[in-house]
PDB file of C-alpha atoms in Angstrom:
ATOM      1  CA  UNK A   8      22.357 -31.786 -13.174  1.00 57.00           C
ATOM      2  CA  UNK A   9      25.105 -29.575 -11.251  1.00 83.00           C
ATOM      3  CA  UNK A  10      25.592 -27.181 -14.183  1.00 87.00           C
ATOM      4  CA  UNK A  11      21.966 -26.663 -14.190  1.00 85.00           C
ATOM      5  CA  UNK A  12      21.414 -25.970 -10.741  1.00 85.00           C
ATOM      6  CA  UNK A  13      25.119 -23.969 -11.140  1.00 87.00           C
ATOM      7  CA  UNK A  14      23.393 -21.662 -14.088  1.00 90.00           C
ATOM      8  CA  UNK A  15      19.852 -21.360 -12.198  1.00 89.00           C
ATOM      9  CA  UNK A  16      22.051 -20.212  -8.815  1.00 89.00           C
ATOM     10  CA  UNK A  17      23.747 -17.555 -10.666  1.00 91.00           C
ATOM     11  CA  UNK A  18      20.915 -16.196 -12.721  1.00 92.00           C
ATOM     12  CA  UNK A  19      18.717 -16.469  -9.602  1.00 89.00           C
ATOM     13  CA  UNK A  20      21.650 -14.004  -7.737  1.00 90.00           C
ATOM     14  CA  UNK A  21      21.851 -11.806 -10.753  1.00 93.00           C
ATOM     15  CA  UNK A  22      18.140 -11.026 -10.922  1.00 90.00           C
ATOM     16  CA  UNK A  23      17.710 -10.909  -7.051  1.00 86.00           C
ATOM     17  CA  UNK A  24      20.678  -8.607  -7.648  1.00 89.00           C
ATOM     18  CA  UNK A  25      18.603  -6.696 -10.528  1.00 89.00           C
ATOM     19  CA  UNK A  26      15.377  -6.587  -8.226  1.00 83.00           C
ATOM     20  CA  UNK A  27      17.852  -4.935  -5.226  1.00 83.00           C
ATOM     21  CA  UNK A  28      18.630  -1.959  -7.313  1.00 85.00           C
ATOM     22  CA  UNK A  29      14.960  -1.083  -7.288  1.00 77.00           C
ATOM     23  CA  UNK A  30      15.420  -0.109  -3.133  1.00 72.00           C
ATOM     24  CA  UNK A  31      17.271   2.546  -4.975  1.00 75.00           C
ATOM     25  CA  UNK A  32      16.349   3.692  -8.588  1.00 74.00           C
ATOM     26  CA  UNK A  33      13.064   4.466  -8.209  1.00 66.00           C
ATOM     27  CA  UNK A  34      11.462   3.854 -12.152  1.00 69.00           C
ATOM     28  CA  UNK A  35      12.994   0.079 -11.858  1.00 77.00           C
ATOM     29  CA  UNK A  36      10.773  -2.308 -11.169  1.00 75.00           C
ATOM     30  CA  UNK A  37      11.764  -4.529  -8.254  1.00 77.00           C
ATOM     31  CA  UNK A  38       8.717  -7.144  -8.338  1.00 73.00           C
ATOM     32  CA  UNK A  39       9.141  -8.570 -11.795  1.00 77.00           C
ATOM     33  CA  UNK A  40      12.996  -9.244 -11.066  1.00 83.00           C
ATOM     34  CA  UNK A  41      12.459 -10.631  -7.553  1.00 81.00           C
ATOM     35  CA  UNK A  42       9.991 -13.301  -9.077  1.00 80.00           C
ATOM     36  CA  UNK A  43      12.249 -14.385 -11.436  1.00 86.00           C
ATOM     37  CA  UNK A  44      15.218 -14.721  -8.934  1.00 87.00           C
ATOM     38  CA  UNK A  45      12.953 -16.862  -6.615  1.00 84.00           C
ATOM     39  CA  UNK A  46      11.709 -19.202  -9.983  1.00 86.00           C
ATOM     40  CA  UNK A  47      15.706 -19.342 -10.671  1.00 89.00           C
ATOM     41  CA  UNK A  48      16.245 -21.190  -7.127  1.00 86.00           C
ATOM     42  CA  UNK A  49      13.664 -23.652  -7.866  1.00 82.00           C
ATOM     43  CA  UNK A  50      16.921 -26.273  -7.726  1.00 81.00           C
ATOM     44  CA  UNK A  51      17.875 -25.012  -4.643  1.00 85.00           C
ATOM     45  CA  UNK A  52      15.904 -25.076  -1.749  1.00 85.00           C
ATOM     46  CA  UNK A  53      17.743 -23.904   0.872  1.00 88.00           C
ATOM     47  CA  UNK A  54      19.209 -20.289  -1.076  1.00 86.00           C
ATOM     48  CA  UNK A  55      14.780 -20.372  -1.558  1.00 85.00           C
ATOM     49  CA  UNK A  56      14.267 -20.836   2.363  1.00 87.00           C
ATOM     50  CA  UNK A  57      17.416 -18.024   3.318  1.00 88.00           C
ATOM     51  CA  UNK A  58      15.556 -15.834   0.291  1.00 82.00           C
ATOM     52  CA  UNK A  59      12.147 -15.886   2.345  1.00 85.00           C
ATOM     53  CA  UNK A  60      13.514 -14.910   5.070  1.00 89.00           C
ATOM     54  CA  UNK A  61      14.420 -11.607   4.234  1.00 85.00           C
ATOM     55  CA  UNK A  62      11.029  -9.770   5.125  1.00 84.00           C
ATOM     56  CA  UNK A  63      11.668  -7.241   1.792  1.00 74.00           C
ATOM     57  CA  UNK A  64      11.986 -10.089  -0.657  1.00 76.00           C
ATOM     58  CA  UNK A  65       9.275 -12.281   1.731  1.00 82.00           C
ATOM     59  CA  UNK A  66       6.641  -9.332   1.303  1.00 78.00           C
ATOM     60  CA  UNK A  67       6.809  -9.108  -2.655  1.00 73.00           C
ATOM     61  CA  UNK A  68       7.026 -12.711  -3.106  1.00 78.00           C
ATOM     62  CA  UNK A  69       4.481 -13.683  -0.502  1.00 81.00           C
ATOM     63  CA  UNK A  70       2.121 -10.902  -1.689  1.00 78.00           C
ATOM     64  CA  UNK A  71       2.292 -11.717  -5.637  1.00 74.00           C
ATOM     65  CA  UNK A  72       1.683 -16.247  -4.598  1.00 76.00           C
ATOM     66  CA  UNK A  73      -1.026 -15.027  -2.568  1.00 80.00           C
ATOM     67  CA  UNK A  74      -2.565 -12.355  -4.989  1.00 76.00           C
ATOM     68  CA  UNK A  75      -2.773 -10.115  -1.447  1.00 78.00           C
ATOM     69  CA  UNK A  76      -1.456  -6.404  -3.380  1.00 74.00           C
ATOM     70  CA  UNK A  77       1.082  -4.809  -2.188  1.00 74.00           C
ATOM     71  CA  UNK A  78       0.490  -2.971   1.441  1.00 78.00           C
ATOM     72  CA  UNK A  79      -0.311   0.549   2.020  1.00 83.00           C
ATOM     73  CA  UNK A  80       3.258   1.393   3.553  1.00 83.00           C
ATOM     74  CA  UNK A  81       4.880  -0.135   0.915  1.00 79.00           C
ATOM     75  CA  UNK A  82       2.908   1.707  -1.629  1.00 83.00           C
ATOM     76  CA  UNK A  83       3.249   5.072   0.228  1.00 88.00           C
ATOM     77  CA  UNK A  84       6.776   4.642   1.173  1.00 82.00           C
ATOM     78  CA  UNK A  85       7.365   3.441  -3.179  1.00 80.00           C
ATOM     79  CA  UNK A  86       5.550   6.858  -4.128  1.00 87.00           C
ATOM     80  CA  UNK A  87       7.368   9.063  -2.158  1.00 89.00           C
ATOM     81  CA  UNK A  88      10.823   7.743  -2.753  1.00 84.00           C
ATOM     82  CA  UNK A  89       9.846   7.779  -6.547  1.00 84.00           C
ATOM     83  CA  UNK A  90       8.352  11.443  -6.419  1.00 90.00           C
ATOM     84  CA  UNK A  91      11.377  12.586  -4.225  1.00 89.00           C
ATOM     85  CA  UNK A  92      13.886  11.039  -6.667  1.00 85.00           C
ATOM     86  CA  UNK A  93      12.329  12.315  -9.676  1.00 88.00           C
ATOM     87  CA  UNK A  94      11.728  15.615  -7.893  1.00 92.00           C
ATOM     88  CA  UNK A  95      15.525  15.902  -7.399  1.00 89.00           C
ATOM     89  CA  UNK A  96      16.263  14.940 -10.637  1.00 87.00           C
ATOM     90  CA  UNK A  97      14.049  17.638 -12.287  1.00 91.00           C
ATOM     91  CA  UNK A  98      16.109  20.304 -10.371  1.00 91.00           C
ATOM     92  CA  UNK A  99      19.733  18.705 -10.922  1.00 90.00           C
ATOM     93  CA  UNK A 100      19.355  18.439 -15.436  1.00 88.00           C
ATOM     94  CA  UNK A 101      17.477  22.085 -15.856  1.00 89.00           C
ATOM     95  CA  UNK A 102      16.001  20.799 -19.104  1.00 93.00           C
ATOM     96  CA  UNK A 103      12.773  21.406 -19.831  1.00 94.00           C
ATOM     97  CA  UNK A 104      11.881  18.636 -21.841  1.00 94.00           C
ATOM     98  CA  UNK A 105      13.895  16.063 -19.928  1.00 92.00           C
ATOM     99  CA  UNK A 106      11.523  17.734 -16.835  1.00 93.00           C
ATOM    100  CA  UNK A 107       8.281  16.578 -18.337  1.00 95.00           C
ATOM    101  CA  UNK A 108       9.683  12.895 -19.626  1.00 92.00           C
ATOM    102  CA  UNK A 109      10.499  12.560 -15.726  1.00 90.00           C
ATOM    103  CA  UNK A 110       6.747  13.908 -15.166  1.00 93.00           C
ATOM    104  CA  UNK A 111       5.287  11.267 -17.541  1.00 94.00           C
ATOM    105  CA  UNK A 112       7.347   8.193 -16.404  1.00 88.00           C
ATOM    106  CA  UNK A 113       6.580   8.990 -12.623  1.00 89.00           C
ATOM    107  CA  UNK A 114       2.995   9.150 -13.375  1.00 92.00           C
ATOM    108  CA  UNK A 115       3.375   5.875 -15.480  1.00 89.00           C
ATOM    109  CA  UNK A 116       5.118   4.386 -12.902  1.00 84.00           C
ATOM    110  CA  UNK A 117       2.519   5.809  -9.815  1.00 88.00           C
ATOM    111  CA  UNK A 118      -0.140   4.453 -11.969  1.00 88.00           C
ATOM    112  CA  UNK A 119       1.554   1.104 -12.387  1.00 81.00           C
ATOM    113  CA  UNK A 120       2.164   0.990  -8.323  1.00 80.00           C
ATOM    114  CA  UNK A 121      -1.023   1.984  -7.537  1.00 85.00           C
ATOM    115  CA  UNK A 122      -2.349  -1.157  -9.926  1.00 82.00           C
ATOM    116  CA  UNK A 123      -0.222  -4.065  -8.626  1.00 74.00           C
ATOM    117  CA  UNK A 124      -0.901  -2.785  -5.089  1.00 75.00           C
ATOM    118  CA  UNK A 125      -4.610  -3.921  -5.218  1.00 74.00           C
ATOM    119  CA  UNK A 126      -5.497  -7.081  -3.988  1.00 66.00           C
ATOM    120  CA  UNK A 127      -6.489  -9.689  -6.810  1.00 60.00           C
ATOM    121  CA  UNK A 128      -8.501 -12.832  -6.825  1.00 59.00           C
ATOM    122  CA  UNK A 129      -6.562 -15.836  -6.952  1.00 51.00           C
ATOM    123  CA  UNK A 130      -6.914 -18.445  -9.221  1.00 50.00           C
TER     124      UNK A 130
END
């Protein structure tokens, strides 16, 4: 039962590790990675408890349980780190083509933050 809870630990750390580089890249997702992490410390309770208590990870995971959406400032401050990113991007590579792939994925990925950040019902 110690390797198990040994394997979960460490996959739990590499996801939560995963969901973490989405504070910085802004087309990763951060919310499917974050779940995962937290369903990897299922056999370990207290890495769950120190998890929840960081309010970034607390939001996303509290939020998605609860079916609440994600809140406005979170979905503002996600769109304009995404837009600025891409923005920057766009003017670093020159390339035309590469210009409008960065167009379409940031309007995939607005769309896609603008859908998980609506309340659902709960069941």
């Amino acid at each position: 039962m110690r390797f198990k809870t040994f394997v979960l630990t460490g996959l739990g750390f590499s996801f939560l590790g995963l969901g973490a580089v989405g504070l910085l890249l802004p087309i990763w997702p951060t919310t499917p990675f974050v779940l995962v992490s937290f369903a990897c410390f299922s056999s370990s309770p207290v890495i769950r408890e120190r998890i929840m208590r960081v309010p970034f990870f607390k939001e996303y995971i509290e939020n998605y349980s609860k079916g609440k959406g994600l809140t406005t400032q979170t979905v503002w401050i996600s769109l304009i780190w995404l837009w600025i990113m891409l923005i920057i991007s766009m003017f670093v590579i020159h390339i035309f083509w590469l210009t409008l792939l960065l167009v379409f994925i940031g309007s995939l990925v607005t769309f896609h933050i603008m859908w998980i950040s609506k309340e659902r019902e709960h069941k």
